[in-house]
CSV table of C-alpha atoms in Angstrom, one decimal:
chain,number,residue,atom,x,y,z
A,3,GLN,CA,12.3,-20.9,3.5
A,4,LYS,CA,11.3,-20.8,0.3
A,5,GLU,CA,12.5,-17.7,-1.6
A,6,VAL,CA,11.8,-15.9,-4.9
A,7,GLU,CA,14.8,-13.7,-5.7
A,8,GLN,CA,14.3,-10.3,-8.3
A,9,ASN,CA,16.7,-7.3,-8.5
A,10,SER,CA,14.5,-4.9,-6.8
A,11,GLY,CA,15.9,-2.6,-9.9
A,12,PRO,CA,14.8,0.3,-11.0
A,13,LEU,CA,15.5,-1.4,-14.3
A,14,SER,CA,15.2,2.0,-16.7
A,15,VAL,CA,14.9,1.0,-20.6
A,16,PRO,CA,14.0,3.6,-23.2
A,17,GLU,CA,10.7,3.5,-25.2
A,18,GLY,CA,11.0,0.7,-27.8
A,19,ALA,CA,13.5,-1.1,-26.2
A,20,ILE,CA,13.2,-4.9,-24.6
A,21,ALA,CA,12.9,-4.6,-20.9
A,22,SER,CA,14.3,-8.2,-19.5
A,23,LEU,CA,13.2,-9.0,-16.0
A,24,ASN,CA,14.9,-12.4,-14.1
A,25,CYS,CA,13.6,-14.3,-11.1
A,26,THR,CA,15.2,-17.2,-9.4
A,27,TYR,CA,13.8,-19.9,-7.3
A,28,SER,CA,15.1,-21.7,-4.1
A,29,ASP,CA,12.1,-24.5,-4.4
A,30,ARG,CA,12.9,-27.1,-6.8
A,31,GLY,CA,9.8,-29.1,-7.1
A,32,SER,CA,7.6,-25.4,-8.0
A,33,GLN,CA,5.4,-26.2,-10.9
A,34,SER,CA,3.6,-23.1,-11.6
A,35,PHE,CA,5.1,-19.3,-12.3
A,36,PHE,CA,3.5,-16.2,-12.8
A,37,TRP,CA,4.6,-12.6,-13.5
A,38,TYR,CA,2.1,-10.1,-12.1
A,39,ARG,CA,2.7,-6.2,-12.9
A,40,GLN,CA,1.5,-4.3,-9.8
A,41,TYR,CA,1.1,-0.1,-11.1
A,42,SER,CA,1.7,2.0,-7.7
A,43,GLY,CA,-1.0,1.8,-5.3
A,44,LYS,CA,-3.3,-0.9,-7.1
A,45,SER,CA,-3.2,-4.6,-7.0
A,46,PRO,CA,-1.5,-7.3,-8.4
A,47,GLU,CA,-2.3,-7.9,-12.5
A,48,LEU,CA,-1.6,-11.2,-13.6
A,49,ILE,CA,0.0,-11.0,-16.8
A,50,MET,CA,1.7,-14.3,-17.7
A,51,SER,CA,1.8,-17.6,-16.4
A,52,ILE,CA,4.1,-20.9,-17.4
A,53,TYR,CA,4.2,-24.7,-16.3
A,54,SER,CA,6.6,-25.9,-18.5
A,55,ASN,CA,10.4,-25.2,-19.6
A,56,GLY,CA,10.8,-23.2,-22.5
A,57,ASP,CA,9.2,-20.1,-23.9
A,58,LYS,CA,5.6,-18.7,-23.7
A,59,GLU,CA,4.6,-15.7,-26.2
A,60,ASP,CA,1.6,-13.4,-25.5
A,61,GLY,CA,1.8,-10.2,-27.3
A,62,ARG,CA,4.7,-8.2,-26.5
A,63,PHE,CA,5.5,-10.3,-23.7
A,64,THR,CA,7.3,-13.5,-23.5
A,65,ALA,CA,8.1,-15.4,-20.6
A,66,GLN,CA,10.9,-18.0,-20.1
A,67,LEU,CA,11.0,-21.0,-17.7
A,68,ASN,CA,14.6,-23.1,-17.1
A,69,LYS,CA,13.4,-25.4,-14.1
A,70,ALA,CA,16.9,-27.0,-14.0
A,71,SER,CA,18.2,-23.5,-13.4
A,72,GLN,CA,15.3,-22.2,-11.4
A,73,TYR,CA,15.1,-19.5,-13.1
A,74,VAL,CA,12.3,-17.5,-14.8
A,75,SER,CA,12.6,-14.5,-16.7
A,76,LEU,CA,9.8,-12.2,-18.8
A,77,LEU,CA,10.5,-10.1,-21.7
A,78,ILE,CA,9.0,-7.2,-22.7
A,79,ARG,CA,9.2,-6.2,-26.3
A,80,ASP,CA,8.8,-2.7,-27.6
A,81,SER,CA,8.1,-1.3,-24.3
A,82,GLN,CA,6.1,1.8,-23.6
A,83,PRO,CA,5.9,4.1,-20.9
A,84,SER,CA,2.7,2.2,-20.2
A,85,ASP,CA,4.7,-0.6,-18.8
A,86,SER,CA,6.3,1.3,-16.3
A,87,ALA,CA,5.1,-0.4,-13.0
A,88,THR,CA,6.9,-3.2,-10.5
A,89,TYR,CA,6.8,-6.9,-11.8
A,90,LEU,CA,6.5,-9.7,-9.6
A,91,CYS,CA,7.7,-12.9,-10.0
A,92,ALA,CA,5.3,-15.8,-8.1
A,93,VAL,CA,6.1,-19.5,-8.0
A,94,THR,CA,3.5,-22.0,-6.6
A,95,GLU,CA,5.1,-24.3,-3.8
A,96,SER,CA,5.5,-27.8,-4.3
A,97,GLY,CA,3.9,-31.1,-2.5
A,98,GLY,CA,0.6,-30.3,-1.2
A,99,SER,CA,0.7,-26.2,-0.8
A,100,ASN,CA,0.6,-25.7,-4.6
A,101,TYR,CA,-1.9,-23.0,-4.1
A,102,LYS,CA,0.0,-21.1,-2.3
A,103,LEU,CA,2.6,-18.6,-4.1
A,104,THR,CA,5.7,-17.5,-2.7
A,105,PHE,CA,6.4,-13.9,-4.2
A,106,GLY,CA,9.6,-11.7,-5.2
A,107,LYS,CA,9.8,-8.4,-4.1
A,108,GLY,CA,9.4,-7.0,-7.6
A,109,THR,CA,11.3,-5.3,-10.0
A,110,LEU,CA,10.4,-1.9,-10.4
A,111,LEU,CA,10.7,-1.6,-14.9
A,112,THR,CA,10.4,2.6,-15.9
A,113,VAL,CA,10.3,2.7,-19.6
A,114,ASN,CA,11.4,6.7,-20.6
A,115,PRO,CA,9.8,8.2,-23.3
B,20,GLU,CA,-17.4,-9.5,-14.5
B,21,ALA,CA,-17.0,-7.6,-11.2
B,22,GLY,CA,-13.9,-8.2,-9.9
B,23,VAL,CA,-12.3,-8.9,-6.4
B,24,THR,CA,-13.6,-5.9,-3.9
B,25,GLN,CA,-11.9,-5.2,-0.9
B,26,PHE,CA,-12.9,-2.5,1.4
B,27,PRO,CA,-12.1,-0.3,3.3
B,28,SER,CA,-9.4,1.0,1.2
B,29,HIS,CA,-7.3,2.4,3.9
B,30,SER,CA,-7.4,2.2,7.7
B,31,VAL,CA,-5.8,4.0,10.3
B,32,ILE,CA,-6.2,2.7,13.8
B,33,GLU,CA,-4.7,2.8,17.0
B,34,LYS,CA,-2.3,0.0,18.7
B,35,GLY,CA,-4.9,-1.9,20.7
B,36,GLN,CA,-8.1,-1.2,18.9
B,37,THR,CA,-9.9,-4.4,16.6
B,38,VAL,CA,-10.4,-3.4,12.5
B,39,THR,CA,-12.1,-5.7,10.4
B,40,LEU,CA,-10.9,-5.8,6.7
B,41,ARG,CA,-13.7,-7.4,3.9
B,42,CYS,CA,-13.2,-9.3,0.5
B,43,ASP,CA,-15.6,-9.9,-2.0
B,44,PRO,CA,-14.1,-12.3,-4.2
B,45,ILE,CA,-15.2,-13.2,-8.1
B,46,SER,CA,-18.8,-14.6,-8.3
B,47,GLY,CA,-18.1,-18.5,-8.3
B,48,HIS,CA,-14.8,-18.5,-7.2
B,49,ASP,CA,-14.6,-21.2,-4.5
B,50,ASN,CA,-11.3,-20.5,-3.9
B,51,LEU,CA,-10.2,-17.1,-1.8
B,52,TYR,CA,-6.8,-16.4,-0.4
B,53,TRP,CA,-5.5,-13.1,2.0
B,54,TYR,CA,-2.0,-12.2,1.6
B,55,ARG,CA,0.1,-9.6,3.2
B,56,ARG,CA,2.8,-6.9,2.0
B,57,VAL,CA,4.7,-5.3,5.0
B,58,MET,CA,7.0,-2.4,4.1
B,59,GLY,CA,9.9,-3.5,2.3
B,60,LYS,CA,8.9,-7.0,2.4
B,61,GLU,CA,7.4,-9.3,-0.3
B,62,ILE,CA,3.7,-9.8,-0.5
B,63,LYS,CA,3.6,-13.1,2.0
B,64,PHE,CA,0.5,-15.8,2.4
B,65,LEU,CA,-1.6,-15.6,5.2
B,66,LEU,CA,-4.4,-18.2,4.1
B,67,HIS,CA,-6.7,-19.9,1.9
B,68,PHE,CA,-10.3,-20.7,2.0
B,69,VAL,CA,-12.2,-23.3,-0.6
B,70,LYS,CA,-15.6,-22.4,-0.3
B,71,GLU,CA,-16.7,-21.6,3.5
B,72,SER,CA,-13.8,-23.9,4.8
B,73,LYS,CA,-10.2,-23.0,5.9
B,74,GLN,CA,-8.0,-24.8,4.1
B,75,ASP,CA,-4.5,-23.2,5.2
B,76,GLU,CA,-3.9,-20.8,7.5
B,77,SER,CA,-0.4,-21.7,8.1
B,78,GLY,CA,0.5,-18.1,7.0
B,79,MET,CA,-1.7,-16.3,9.8
B,80,PRO,CA,1.0,-14.4,12.1
B,81,ASN,CA,-0.6,-15.4,15.4
B,82,ASN,CA,-4.1,-15.7,17.0
B,83,ARG,CA,-4.8,-11.9,16.8
B,84,PHE,CA,-5.9,-12.7,13.4
B,85,LEU,CA,-9.1,-14.3,12.6
B,86,ALA,CA,-10.2,-15.2,8.9
B,87,GLU,CA,-14.3,-16.0,8.0
B,88,ARG,CA,-15.7,-16.7,5.2
B,89,THR,CA,-19.7,-16.6,5.1
B,90,GLY,CA,-21.4,-19.4,3.3
B,91,GLY,CA,-18.5,-19.7,1.0
B,92,THR,CA,-19.4,-16.3,-0.4
B,93,TYR,CA,-17.5,-12.9,1.0
B,94,SER,CA,-14.7,-13.1,3.7
B,95,THR,CA,-13.3,-10.9,6.6
B,96,LEU,CA,-10.1,-10.8,8.5
B,97,LYS,CA,-10.5,-9.4,11.9
B,98,VAL,CA,-7.1,-8.2,13.9
B,99,GLN,CA,-7.8,-7.9,17.6
B,100,PRO,CA,-6.3,-6.1,18.9
B,101,ALA,CA,-3.8,-4.9,16.3
B,102,GLU,CA,-0.5,-3.6,17.0
B,103,LEU,CA,2.1,-1.5,15.1
B,104,GLU,CA,3.8,-4.2,13.5
B,105,ASP,CA,0.4,-5.6,11.7
B,106,SER,CA,0.9,-2.2,9.3
B,107,GLY,CA,1.0,-3.2,6.0
B,108,VAL,CA,-1.2,-3.7,2.8
B,109,TYR,CA,-3.6,-6.8,3.2
B,110,PHE,CA,-4.9,-8.4,-0.3
B,111,CYS,CA,-7.5,-10.4,-0.9
B,112,ALA,CA,-7.2,-13.1,-4.6
B,113,SER,CA,-9.6,-15.4,-5.7
B,114,SER,CA,-9.9,-18.0,-8.3
B,115,GLN,CA,-11.9,-20.6,-10.1
B,116,GLU,CA,-8.9,-22.9,-9.7
B,117,TRP,CA,-5.9,-22.4,-7.7
B,118,ASN,CA,-3.2,-23.3,-10.7
B,119,TYR,CA,-4.3,-20.5,-13.2
B,120,GLY,CA,-3.2,-17.7,-11.2
B,121,TYR,CA,-5.4,-15.3,-9.0
B,122,THR,CA,-7.2,-12.0,-9.8
B,123,PHE,CA,-6.4,-9.4,-6.6
B,124,GLY,CA,-8.3,-6.7,-5.1
B,125,SER,CA,-6.8,-3.7,-4.6
B,126,GLY,CA,-5.9,-4.1,-1.4
B,127,THR,CA,-6.6,-2.8,2.0
B,128,ARG,CA,-3.9,-0.4,3.5
B,129,LEU,CA,-3.6,-1.0,6.7
B,130,THR,CA,-2.0,1.6,9.8
B,131,VAL,CA,-1.5,1.1,12.9
B,132,VAL,CA,-0.6,4.5,15.3
């Protein structure tokens, strides 16, 4: 059973701080990794993708991947109240099912003004 | 560009009834996926279409679920007869290529009573 683990939270940070969201996965052959943001009652929205070890930055967001440790993280700098949402980590399955995403349950982030 | 459209947004039906969910993907997206989130669980894969062909339906819970994709455009997911455990949010997603992340629809919240 392929699994993606995330702390459910809630993670509470003050406005302007760095929010750090973490994710571990069990499928060692996974090749593609995604972070989705989901506001309550809305659709998951893709905010970051990462495919190779290291860091990938996009605006205030940085995704970090360590395949040896089977660990992926998302850093949000200068957190804003509008960043308050559930963040979902998703990982593609290895082998012939690499179109299929396995999701974590999500981490609820609250940014306090 | 129009996003992925799902309807209805909410459906409440009685156990034993039939419900049909519809998904209109982004125009030109050959890949269409159905996922489901039941209460307290993570989002889980149901099936994947490439154009009008079912590529993988390994996540379909049982034969009460039937998905179709007419002419490679919109897709329907029928549940017949519905059971209480079918309650959850059903998400549709589409992509041009599988490995660049999906665009999700806003989901259909199905409640079976």
